[in-house]
Amino acid sequence: MNESSPTVSLQIRNPFGNNITGALFGSGIQDRDRVYRAIFDSMFQFMGVLTPGGQVVDVNRSALNFAAIDRGAVLGHFAWETPWFAHDSSARLRLREAIKRAANGDFLRYEEEIIGASSARAPIDLSIKPVRDASSRVILLIAEGRDITESRVAREALRDSQQRFQMLFDHTSIGLATIEP
């Protein structure tokens, strides 16, 4: 349960192969941490960093704001025990199994519903991607959830429209035809 946090080394190279990491992030660890936090917390989608065992290492501001919680409320907890999945034991089981598969090296993607503050629900496109070290060992998992509320509403509206059209077409007393250009 108490896994040590892996160290991830990042090098950014320009198109000529030169290492420009220091120029972008500064030379100190504090500079790199500040840039990492700024990038991670500015993302609109819900992001989390997990151990291969499923414990939360980090979570971004968008996910925290959705649930109206502080980072400390979830760090070190198993992802399936966090507030976003508290509403549904089946969702917790699906997440636990997805994390297990991602820890074995698979990329997972599926739709899930999460819960936020005031019981707000959001359908998300959830993906879990393994991060490997130099020896190809999975050292971290990146979980990303994109809110798909708008696309789901649009899909349902299209389905409803198609059903109404089909009902009208099937039950009209006069002849109808469709003409394709």
Coordinates of N, CA, C and O in Angstrom, one line a residue:
M1 N 0.8 -1.2 0.0 CA 0.0 0.0 0.0 C 0.9 1.2 0.0 O 0.5 2.2 -0.6
N2 N 2.0 1.2 0.7 CA 2.9 2.4 0.7 C 4.0 2.3 -0.3 O 5.1 1.9 0.0
E3 N 3.7 2.5 -1.6 CA 4.7 2.4 -2.6 C 5.5 3.7 -2.7 O 5.0 4.8 -2.4
S4 N 6.8 3.6 -3.0 CA 7.6 4.8 -3.2 C 7.2 5.4 -4.5 O 6.9 4.8 -5.5
S5 N 7.3 6.7 -4.5 CA 7.0 7.5 -5.7 C 8.1 7.4 -6.7 O 9.3 7.7 -6.4
P6 N 7.8 7.0 -7.9 CA 8.9 6.9 -8.9 C 9.3 8.3 -9.4 O 8.6 9.3 -9.3
T7 N 10.6 8.4 -9.8 CA 11.1 9.6 -10.3 C 11.0 9.6 -11.8 O 11.4 8.6 -12.4
V8 N 10.4 10.6 -12.4 CA 10.3 10.6 -13.9 C 11.2 11.7 -14.4 O 11.1 12.9 -14.0
S9 N 12.1 11.3 -15.3 CA 13.0 12.3 -15.9 C 12.5 12.8 -17.3 O 12.1 11.9 -18.1
L10 N 12.5 14.1 -17.5 CA 11.9 14.6 -18.7 C 13.0 15.4 -19.4 O 13.7 16.2 -18.8
Q11 N 13.1 15.1 -20.7 CA 14.0 15.9 -21.6 C 13.3 16.3 -22.8 O 12.6 15.4 -23.4
I12 N 13.3 17.6 -23.1 CA 12.7 18.1 -24.3 C 13.7 18.5 -25.3 O 14.7 19.2 -24.9
R13 N 13.6 18.0 -26.5 CA 14.6 18.3 -27.5 C 14.0 19.1 -28.6 O 12.8 18.8 -29.0
N14 N 14.7 20.0 -29.2 CA 14.2 20.8 -30.3 C 14.4 19.9 -31.6 O 14.9 18.8 -31.5
P15 N 13.9 20.4 -32.8 CA 14.0 19.6 -34.0 C 15.4 19.2 -34.4 O 15.7 18.3 -35.2
F16 N 16.4 19.9 -33.8 CA 17.8 19.7 -34.2 C 18.5 18.7 -33.2 O 19.6 18.4 -33.3
G17 N 17.7 18.2 -32.2 CA 18.2 17.2 -31.3 C 18.8 17.8 -30.0 O 19.3 17.1 -29.2
N18 N 18.8 19.1 -29.9 CA 19.4 19.8 -28.7 C 18.4 19.7 -27.5 O 17.2 19.9 -27.7
N19 N 19.0 19.4 -26.3 CA 18.2 19.4 -25.1 C 17.9 20.8 -24.7 O 18.8 21.5 -24.4
I20 N 16.6 21.1 -24.7 CA 16.2 22.5 -24.3 C 15.3 22.5 -23.1 O 14.7 23.5 -22.8
T21 N 15.4 21.4 -22.3 CA 14.6 21.3 -21.1 C 14.9 22.4 -20.1 O 14.0 23.1 -19.6
G22 N 16.2 22.7 -19.9 CA 16.6 23.8 -19.0 C 16.1 25.1 -19.4 O 15.6 25.9 -18.6
A23 N 16.1 25.4 -20.7 CA 15.6 26.7 -21.2 C 14.1 26.9 -21.0 O 13.6 28.0 -20.7
L24 N 13.4 25.7 -21.1 CA 11.9 25.8 -20.9 C 11.5 25.8 -19.4 O 10.6 26.5 -19.0
F25 N 12.2 25.0 -18.6 CA 11.8 24.7 -17.3 C 12.7 25.4 -16.2 O 12.4 25.3 -15.0
G26 N 13.8 25.9 -16.6 CA 14.7 26.5 -15.7 C 15.6 25.3 -15.2 O 15.4 24.2 -15.6
S27 N 16.6 25.7 -14.4 CA 17.5 24.6 -14.0 C 17.2 24.0 -12.7 O 17.7 22.9 -12.4
G28 N 16.4 24.6 -11.9 CA 16.1 24.0 -10.6 C 14.8 23.2 -10.6 O 13.9 23.3 -11.4
I29 N 14.8 22.3 -9.6 CA 13.6 21.4 -9.4 C 12.3 22.3 -9.2 O 11.3 21.9 -9.7
Q30 N 12.5 23.3 -8.4 CA 11.3 24.2 -8.1 C 10.7 24.8 -9.4 O 9.5 24.9 -9.6
D31 N 11.6 25.2 -10.3 CA 11.1 25.7 -11.6 C 10.4 24.6 -12.4 O 9.3 24.9 -12.9
R32 N 10.9 23.4 -12.4 CA 10.2 22.3 -13.1 C 8.9 22.0 -12.5 O 7.9 21.7 -13.2
D33 N 8.9 21.9 -11.2 CA 7.6 21.6 -10.5 C 6.6 22.7 -10.7 O 5.4 22.4 -10.9
R34 N 7.0 24.0 -10.8 CA 6.1 25.1 -11.0 C 5.5 25.0 -12.4 O 4.3 25.1 -12.6
V35 N 6.3 24.6 -13.4 CA 5.8 24.5 -14.8 C 4.9 23.3 -14.9 O 3.8 23.4 -15.5
Y36 N 5.3 22.2 -14.3 CA 4.5 21.0 -14.3 C 3.1 21.3 -13.8 O 2.1 21.0 -14.3
R37 N 3.1 21.9 -12.6 CA 1.8 22.2 -11.9 C 1.0 23.2 -12.8 O -0.3 23.0 -12.9
A38 N 1.6 24.2 -13.4 CA 0.9 25.1 -14.2 C 0.2 24.4 -15.4 O -0.9 24.7 -15.8
I39 N 1.0 23.5 -16.1 CA 0.4 22.8 -17.2 C -0.7 21.8 -16.8 O -1.8 21.8 -17.3
F40 N -0.4 21.0 -15.8 CA -1.3 20.0 -15.3 C -2.6 20.6 -14.8 O -3.7 20.1 -15.2
D41 N -2.5 21.7 -14.1 CA -3.7 22.3 -13.5 C -4.5 23.2 -14.5 O -5.6 23.6 -14.2
S42 N -3.9 23.5 -15.7 CA -4.6 24.3 -16.6 C -5.4 23.5 -17.6 O -6.1 24.1 -18.5
M43 N -5.3 22.2 -17.6 CA -6.0 21.3 -18.5 C -7.5 21.3 -18.2 O -7.9 21.3 -17.0
F44 N -8.3 21.4 -19.2 CA -9.8 21.3 -19.0 C -10.3 20.0 -18.6 O -11.2 19.8 -17.8
Q45 N -9.7 18.9 -19.2 CA -10.2 17.6 -18.9 C -9.7 17.2 -17.5 O -8.8 17.8 -16.9
F46 N -10.3 16.2 -16.9 CA -10.0 15.7 -15.6 C -8.8 14.8 -15.7 O -8.8 13.8 -16.5
M47 N -7.7 15.0 -15.0 CA -6.5 14.3 -15.1 C -6.0 13.8 -13.7 O -6.2 14.4 -12.7
G48 N -5.5 12.6 -13.8 CA -4.9 12.0 -12.6 C -3.7 11.2 -12.9 O -3.6 10.6 -14.0
V49 N -2.8 11.1 -11.9 CA -1.6 10.3 -12.0 C -1.7 9.2 -10.9 O -2.0 9.6 -9.8
L50 N -1.6 8.0 -11.3 CA -1.8 6.9 -10.4 C -0.5 6.0 -10.4 O 0.2 5.9 -11.3
T51 N -0.4 5.3 -9.2 CA 0.6 4.2 -9.2 C 0.1 3.0 -10.0 O -1.1 3.0 -10.2
P52 N 0.9 2.1 -10.4 CA 0.4 0.9 -11.1 C -0.6 0.1 -10.2 O -1.5 -0.6 -10.7
G53 N -0.6 0.3 -8.9 CA -1.5 -0.3 -8.0 C -2.8 0.4 -7.8 O -3.8 0.0 -7.2
G54 N -2.9 1.6 -8.4 CA -4.1 2.4 -8.4 C -4.2 3.5 -7.4 O -5.3 4.2 -7.3
Q55 N -3.2 3.8 -6.7 CA -3.2 4.9 -5.7 C -3.0 6.2 -6.4 O -2.2 6.3 -7.3
V56 N -3.7 7.2 -6.0 CA -3.6 8.6 -6.6 C -2.3 9.3 -6.1 O -2.1 9.4 -4.9
V57 N -1.5 9.7 -7.1 CA -0.3 10.4 -6.9 C -0.5 11.9 -7.1 O 0.0 12.7 -6.3
D58 N -1.4 12.2 -8.0 CA -1.7 13.6 -8.3 C -3.0 13.7 -9.1 O -3.4 12.7 -9.7
V59 N -3.6 14.8 -9.0 CA -4.9 15.1 -9.6 C -5.0 16.5 -10.0 O -4.5 17.4 -9.2
N60 N -5.5 16.9 -11.1 CA -5.5 18.3 -11.5 C -6.7 19.1 -11.0 O -7.7 18.5 -10.4
R61 N -6.6 20.4 -11.1 CA -7.6 21.3 -10.6 C -9.0 21.1 -11.1 O -10.0 21.2 -10.4
S62 N -9.1 20.8 -12.4 CA -10.4 20.6 -13.0 C -11.2 19.4 -12.3 O -12.4 19.6 -12.0
A63 N -10.5 18.3 -12.1 CA -11.1 17.2 -11.4 C -11.5 17.6 -9.9 O -12.6 17.2 -9.4
L64 N -10.6 18.3 -9.3 CA -10.8 18.7 -7.9 C -12.0 19.7 -7.8 O -12.9 19.5 -6.9
N65 N -12.1 20.6 -8.7 CA -13.2 21.6 -8.7 C -14.5 20.9 -9.0 O -15.5 21.3 -8.4
F66 N -14.5 19.9 -9.9 CA -15.8 19.2 -10.2 C -16.4 18.6 -8.9 O -17.6 18.6 -8.7
A67 N -15.5 18.0 -8.1 CA -15.9 17.3 -6.9 C -15.9 18.2 -5.6 O -16.4 17.8 -4.6
A68 N -15.4 19.5 -5.8 CA -15.3 20.4 -4.7 C -14.6 19.9 -3.5 O -15.0 19.9 -2.4
I69 N -13.4 19.3 -3.9 CA -12.5 18.8 -2.8 C -11.1 19.3 -3.0 O -10.8 19.9 -4.0
D70 N -10.3 19.1 -1.9 CA -8.9 19.5 -2.0 C -8.1 18.3 -2.4 O -8.5 17.1 -2.2
R71 N -6.9 18.5 -3.0 CA -6.0 17.5 -3.4 C -5.7 16.5 -2.3 O -5.7 15.3 -2.5
G72 N -5.5 17.0 -1.1 CA -5.2 16.1 0.0 C -6.3 15.0 0.3 O -6.0 14.0 0.9
A73 N -7.5 15.3 -0.1 CA -8.6 14.4 0.2 C -8.5 13.1 -0.6 O -9.1 12.1 -0.3
V74 N -7.7 13.1 -1.7 CA -7.6 11.9 -2.6 C -6.2 11.3 -2.7 O -6.0 10.2 -3.1
L75 N -5.2 12.1 -2.4 CA -3.8 11.6 -2.6 C -3.6 10.4 -1.7 O -3.9 10.4 -0.5
G76 N -3.0 9.4 -2.3 CA -2.7 8.2 -1.5 C -3.9 7.2 -1.5 O -3.7 6.0 -1.1
H77 N -5.1 7.6 -1.9 CA -6.2 6.7 -1.9 C -6.3 6.0 -3.2 O -5.8 6.4 -4.2
F78 N -6.9 4.8 -3.2 CA -7.1 4.1 -4.4 C -8.1 4.9 -5.3 O -9.1 5.4 -4.8
A79 N -7.9 5.0 -6.6 CA -8.7 5.8 -7.5 C -10.2 5.3 -7.4 O -11.1 6.2 -7.4
W80 N -10.5 4.1 -7.2 CA -11.8 3.6 -7.2 C -12.5 3.9 -5.8 O -13.7 3.7 -5.7
E81 N -11.8 4.4 -4.9 CA -12.3 4.8 -3.6 C -12.5 6.4 -3.5 O -12.8 6.9 -2.4
T82 N -12.3 7.1 -4.6 CA -12.4 8.5 -4.6 C -13.8 9.0 -4.7 O -14.7 8.2 -5.2
P83 N -14.1 10.2 -4.4 CA -15.5 10.7 -4.5 C -16.1 10.6 -5.9 O -17.4 10.4 -6.0
W84 N -15.3 10.6 -6.9 CA -15.9 10.6 -8.3 C -16.6 9.3 -8.6 O -17.5 9.2 -9.4
F85 N -16.2 8.2 -7.9 CA -16.8 6.9 -8.1 C -17.6 6.3 -6.9 O -18.0 5.2 -6.9
A86 N -17.9 7.2 -6.0 CA -18.6 6.8 -4.7 C -20.0 6.4 -5.0 O -20.6 5.6 -4.2
H87 N -20.6 6.7 -6.1 CA -22.1 6.5 -6.3 C -22.4 5.2 -6.9 O -23.6 4.8 -6.9
D88 N -21.4 4.4 -7.4 CA -21.8 3.2 -8.1 C -20.7 2.1 -7.9 O -19.6 2.3 -8.4
S89 N -21.1 1.0 -7.3 CA -20.1 -0.1 -7.1 C -19.7 -0.7 -8.4 O -18.5 -1.1 -8.5
S90 N -20.5 -0.7 -9.4 CA -20.1 -1.2 -10.7 C -19.1 -0.3 -11.4 O -18.1 -0.8 -12.0
A91 N -19.2 1.0 -11.2 CA -18.2 1.9 -11.8 C -16.9 1.7 -11.1 O -15.8 1.7 -11.7
R92 N -16.9 1.5 -9.7 CA -15.7 1.2 -9.0 C -15.0 -0.1 -9.5 O -13.8 -0.1 -9.6
L93 N -15.8 -1.1 -9.7 CA -15.2 -2.4 -10.2 C -14.7 -2.2 -11.6 O -13.5 -2.7 -11.8
R94 N -15.4 -1.5 -12.5 CA -14.8 -1.3 -13.8 C -13.5 -0.5 -13.8 O -12.6 -0.9 -14.5
L95 N -13.4 0.5 -12.9 CA -12.2 1.3 -12.8 C -11.1 0.4 -12.3 O -9.9 0.4 -12.8
R96 N -11.4 -0.4 -11.3 CA -10.3 -1.2 -10.7 C -9.8 -2.2 -11.7 O -8.6 -2.4 -11.8
E97 N -10.6 -2.8 -12.5 CA -10.2 -3.8 -13.5 C -9.4 -3.0 -14.6 O -8.4 -3.6 -15.1
A98 N -9.9 -1.8 -15.0 CA -9.1 -1.1 -16.0 C -7.7 -0.7 -15.5 O -6.8 -0.8 -16.3
I99 N -7.6 -0.3 -14.3 CA -6.3 0.0 -13.7 C -5.4 -1.2 -13.7 O -4.2 -1.2 -14.1
K100 N -6.0 -2.4 -13.4 CA -5.2 -3.6 -13.4 C -4.7 -3.9 -14.8 O -3.5 -4.3 -14.9
R101 N -5.5 -3.8 -15.8 CA -5.1 -4.0 -17.1 C -4.0 -3.0 -17.6 O -3.1 -3.3 -18.3
A102 N -4.2 -1.7 -17.2 CA -3.3 -0.7 -17.6 C -1.9 -0.9 -16.9 O -0.9 -0.7 -17.5
A103 N -1.9 -1.4 -15.7 CA -0.7 -1.7 -15.0 C 0.1 -2.8 -15.7 O 1.3 -2.9 -15.6
N104 N -0.7 -3.7 -16.4 CA 0.0 -4.7 -17.2 C 0.4 -4.3 -18.6 O 0.8 -5.1 -19.4
G105 N 0.2 -3.0 -18.9 CA 0.7 -2.4 -20.1 C -0.3 -2.1 -21.2 O 0.0 -1.5 -22.2
D106 N -1.6 -2.3 -20.9 CA -2.7 -2.1 -21.9 C -3.1 -0.6 -21.8 O -3.1 0.0 -20.7
F107 N -3.5 0.0 -22.9 CA -4.2 1.3 -22.9 C -5.7 1.0 -22.9 O -6.2 0.2 -23.7
L108 N -6.4 1.6 -22.0 CA -7.8 1.4 -21.8 C -8.6 2.7 -22.1 O -8.1 3.8 -21.7
R109 N -9.7 2.5 -22.7 CA -10.6 3.7 -22.9 C -12.1 3.2 -22.9 O -12.4 2.2 -23.6
Y110 N -12.9 3.9 -22.1 CA -14.3 3.5 -22.1 C -15.1 4.7 -21.5 O -14.5 5.6 -21.0
E111 N -16.4 4.6 -21.7 CA -17.3 5.7 -21.1 C -17.7 5.3 -19.7 O -18.0 4.2 -19.5
E112 N -17.7 6.3 -18.9 CA -18.1 6.1 -17.5 C -18.9 7.4 -17.0 O -18.8 8.4 -17.6
E113 N -19.6 7.2 -15.9 CA -20.3 8.4 -15.3 C -19.7 8.6 -14.0 O -19.5 7.7 -13.2
I114 N -19.3 9.9 -13.7 CA -18.7 10.2 -12.4 C -19.6 11.2 -11.7 O -20.5 11.7 -12.3
I115 N -19.4 11.3 -10.4 CA -20.2 12.2 -9.6 C -19.4 13.3 -9.0 O -18.2 13.1 -8.6
G116 N -19.9 14.5 -8.9 CA -19.2 15.6 -8.4 C -19.9 16.2 -7.2 O -20.8 15.6 -6.6
A117 N -19.6 17.5 -7.0 CA -20.3 18.2 -5.9 C -21.8 18.3 -6.1 O -22.3 18.3 -7.2
S118 N -22.5 18.3 -5.0 CA -24.0 18.4 -5.0 C -24.6 17.3 -5.9 O -25.6 17.5 -6.6
S119 N -24.0 16.1 -6.0 CA -24.4 15.0 -6.7 C -24.5 15.2 -8.2 O -25.3 14.5 -8.9
A120 N -23.8 16.2 -8.7 CA -23.7 16.5 -10.2 C -23.1 15.3 -10.8 O -22.1 14.7 -10.4
R121 N -23.7 14.8 -11.9 CA -23.1 13.7 -12.7 C -22.6 14.2 -14.0 O -23.2 15.1 -14.6
A122 N -21.6 13.5 -14.5 CA -21.0 13.8 -15.8 C -20.6 12.5 -16.5 O -19.8 11.8 -15.9
P123 N -21.0 12.3 -17.7 CA -20.5 11.2 -18.5 C -19.1 11.6 -19.0 O -18.9 12.8 -19.4
I124 N -18.2 10.7 -18.9 CA -16.8 11.0 -19.3 C -16.3 9.9 -20.2 O -16.7 8.8 -20.2
D125 N -15.4 10.3 -21.1 CA -14.6 9.4 -21.9 C -13.3 9.2 -21.1 O -12.5 10.1 -21.1
L126 N -13.2 8.0 -20.5 CA -12.1 7.8 -19.6 C -11.0 7.0 -20.3 O -11.4 5.9 -20.9
S127 N -9.8 7.4 -20.2 CA -8.7 6.6 -20.7 C -7.6 6.5 -19.6 O -7.4 7.4 -18.8
I128 N -7.0 5.4 -19.6 CA -5.9 5.1 -18.7 C -4.7 4.5 -19.5 O -4.9 3.5 -20.2
K129 N -3.6 5.3 -19.4 CA -2.4 4.9 -20.2 C -1.3 4.7 -19.3 O -1.0 5.4 -18.4
P130 N -0.5 3.6 -19.6 CA 0.6 3.3 -18.8 C 1.8 4.1 -19.2 O 2.0 4.5 -20.4
V131 N 2.7 4.5 -18.2 CA 3.9 5.2 -18.4 C 5.0 4.3 -18.1 O 5.0 3.7 -17.0
R132 N 6.0 4.1 -19.0 CA 7.0 3.1 -18.8 C 8.4 3.8 -18.5 O 8.6 4.9 -19.0
D133 N 9.2 3.1 -17.7 CA 10.6 3.6 -17.5 C 11.5 3.1 -18.6 O 11.0 2.4 -19.6
A134 N 12.8 3.3 -18.5 CA 13.7 2.9 -19.6 C 13.8 1.4 -19.8 O 14.1 1.0 -20.9
S135 N 13.4 0.6 -18.8 CA 13.4 -0.8 -19.0 C 12.0 -1.4 -19.3 O 11.8 -2.6 -19.2
S136 N 11.1 -0.5 -19.7 CA 9.8 -0.8 -20.2 C 8.9 -1.3 -19.0 O 7.8 -1.9 -19.3
R137 N 9.3 -1.1 -17.8 CA 8.4 -1.4 -16.7 C 7.4 -0.3 -16.5 O 7.7 0.9 -16.5
V138 N 6.1 -0.6 -16.2 CA 5.1 0.4 -16.0 C 5.4 1.0 -14.6 O 5.4 0.3 -13.6
I139 N 5.6 2.3 -14.6 CA 5.9 3.0 -13.3 C 4.7 3.9 -12.9 O 4.7 4.3 -11.7
L140 N 3.9 4.4 -13.8 CA 2.8 5.3 -13.5 C 1.7 5.0 -14.5 O 1.9 4.4 -15.5
L141 N 0.5 5.4 -14.1 CA -0.7 5.4 -15.0 C -1.2 6.8 -15.1 O -1.3 7.5 -14.1
I142 N -1.5 7.2 -16.3 CA -2.2 8.5 -16.5 C -3.6 8.3 -16.8 O -4.0 7.6 -17.8
A143 N -4.5 8.8 -16.0 CA -5.9 8.7 -16.2 C -6.5 10.1 -16.6 O -6.1 11.1 -16.1
E144 N -7.3 10.0 -17.7 CA -7.8 11.2 -18.3 C -9.3 11.1 -18.5 O -9.7 10.1 -19.1
G145 N -10.1 12.0 -18.1 CA -11.5 11.9 -18.3 C -12.0 13.2 -19.0 O -11.8 14.3 -18.5
R146 N -12.6 13.0 -20.2 CA -13.1 14.1 -21.0 C -14.6 14.2 -20.8 O -15.3 13.1 -21.0
D147 N -15.1 15.3 -20.4 CA -16.6 15.4 -20.2 C -17.3 15.3 -21.6 O -16.9 16.1 -22.5
I148 N -18.1 14.4 -21.7 CA -18.8 14.2 -23.0 C -20.3 14.5 -22.9 O -21.1 14.0 -23.7
T149 N -20.7 15.3 -22.0 CA -22.1 15.6 -21.8 C -22.7 16.2 -23.1 O -23.8 15.7 -23.5
E150 N -22.0 17.2 -23.7 CA -22.6 17.8 -24.9 C -22.7 16.8 -26.0 O -23.7 16.8 -26.7
S151 N -21.7 16.0 -26.3 CA -21.8 15.0 -27.4 C -22.9 13.9 -27.1 O -23.6 13.5 -28.0
R152 N -23.0 13.6 -25.8 CA -24.1 12.6 -25.5 C -25.5 13.2 -25.7 O -26.3 12.5 -26.2
V153 N -25.7 14.5 -25.3 CA -26.9 15.1 -25.5 C -27.2 15.2 -27.0 O -28.3 15.0 -27.5
A154 N -26.2 15.5 -27.8 CA -26.4 15.6 -29.3 C -26.7 14.3 -29.9 O -27.6 14.2 -30.8
R155 N -26.1 13.2 -29.4 CA -26.4 11.8 -29.9 C -27.8 11.5 -29.6 O -28.5 10.9 -30.4
E156 N -28.2 11.8 -28.4 CA -29.6 11.5 -28.0 C -30.6 12.3 -28.8 O -31.7 11.7 -29.2
A157 N -30.3 13.5 -29.1 CA -31.2 14.3 -29.9 C -31.3 13.8 -31.3 O -32.4 13.8 -31.9
L158 N -30.2 13.4 -31.8 CA -30.2 12.8 -33.2 C -31.0 11.5 -33.2 O -31.8 11.3 -34.1
R159 N -30.8 10.6 -32.2 CA -31.6 9.4 -32.1 C -33.1 9.7 -32.0 O -33.9 9.0 -32.7
D160 N -33.5 10.6 -31.2 CA -34.9 11.0 -31.0 C -35.4 11.5 -32.3 O -36.6 11.1 -32.7
S161 N -34.7 12.3 -33.0 CA -35.1 12.9 -34.3 C -35.3 11.7 -35.3 O -36.3 11.7 -36.1
Q162 N -34.4 10.8 -35.4 CA -34.5 9.7 -36.3 C -35.7 8.8 -36.0 O -36.4 8.4 -36.9
Q163 N -36.0 8.6 -34.7 CA -37.1 7.8 -34.3 C -38.4 8.5 -34.7 O -39.4 7.9 -35.2
R164 N -38.5 9.8 -34.5 CA -39.7 10.6 -34.9 C -39.9 10.5 -36.4 O -41.0 10.3 -36.9
F165 N -38.8 10.7 -37.2 CA -38.9 10.6 -38.6 C -39.4 9.2 -39.1 O -40.2 9.1 -39.9
Q166 N -38.8 8.2 -38.4 CA -39.2 6.8 -38.8 C -40.6 6.6 -38.5 O -41.4 6.0 -39.3
M167 N -41.1 7.0 -37.3 CA -42.5 6.9 -37.0 C -43.4 7.6 -38.0 O -44.4 7.1 -38.4
L168 N -43.1 8.8 -38.3 CA -43.8 9.6 -39.3 C -43.9 8.9 -40.6 O -44.9 8.7 -41.3
F169 N -42.7 8.4 -41.1 CA -42.6 7.7 -42.3 C -43.4 6.4 -42.4 O -44.1 6.1 -43.3
D170 N -43.4 5.7 -41.2 CA -44.0 4.4 -41.1 C -45.6 4.5 -41.0 O -46.3 3.6 -41.4
H171 N -46.1 5.7 -40.5 CA -47.5 5.8 -40.2 C -48.2 6.8 -41.0 O -49.3 7.2 -40.7
T172 N -47.6 7.3 -42.0 CA -48.3 8.3 -42.8 C -49.3 7.6 -43.8 O -49.0 6.5 -44.2
S173 N -50.4 8.3 -44.1 CA -51.4 7.7 -45.0 C -51.2 8.1 -46.4 O -51.9 7.6 -47.3
I174 N -50.2 9.0 -46.7 CA -49.9 9.3 -48.0 C -48.5 8.8 -48.3 O -47.7 8.5 -47.5
G175 N -48.2 8.8 -49.6 CA -46.9 8.3 -50.0 C -45.8 9.3 -49.7 O -45.9 10.5 -49.9
L176 N -44.7 8.8 -49.2 CA -43.5 9.7 -48.9 C -42.3 9.0 -49.6 O -42.2 7.8 -49.7
A177 N -41.4 9.8 -50.0 CA -40.2 9.2 -50.6 C -39.0 10.1 -50.2 O -39.2 11.3 -49.9
T178 N -37.9 9.6 -50.1 CA -36.7 10.4 -49.9 C -35.9 10.4 -51.1 O -35.8 9.4 -51.9
I179 N -35.3 11.5 -51.4 CA -34.5 11.7 -52.6 C -33.1 12.0 -52.2 O -32.8 13.0 -51.5
E180 N -32.2 11.2 -52.6 CA -30.7 11.4 -52.3 C -30.1 12.1 -53.5 O -30.4 11.8 -54.7
P181 N -29.3 13.2 -53.3 CA -28.7 13.9 -54.4 C -27.6 13.0 -55.1 O -27.1 12.1 -54.6

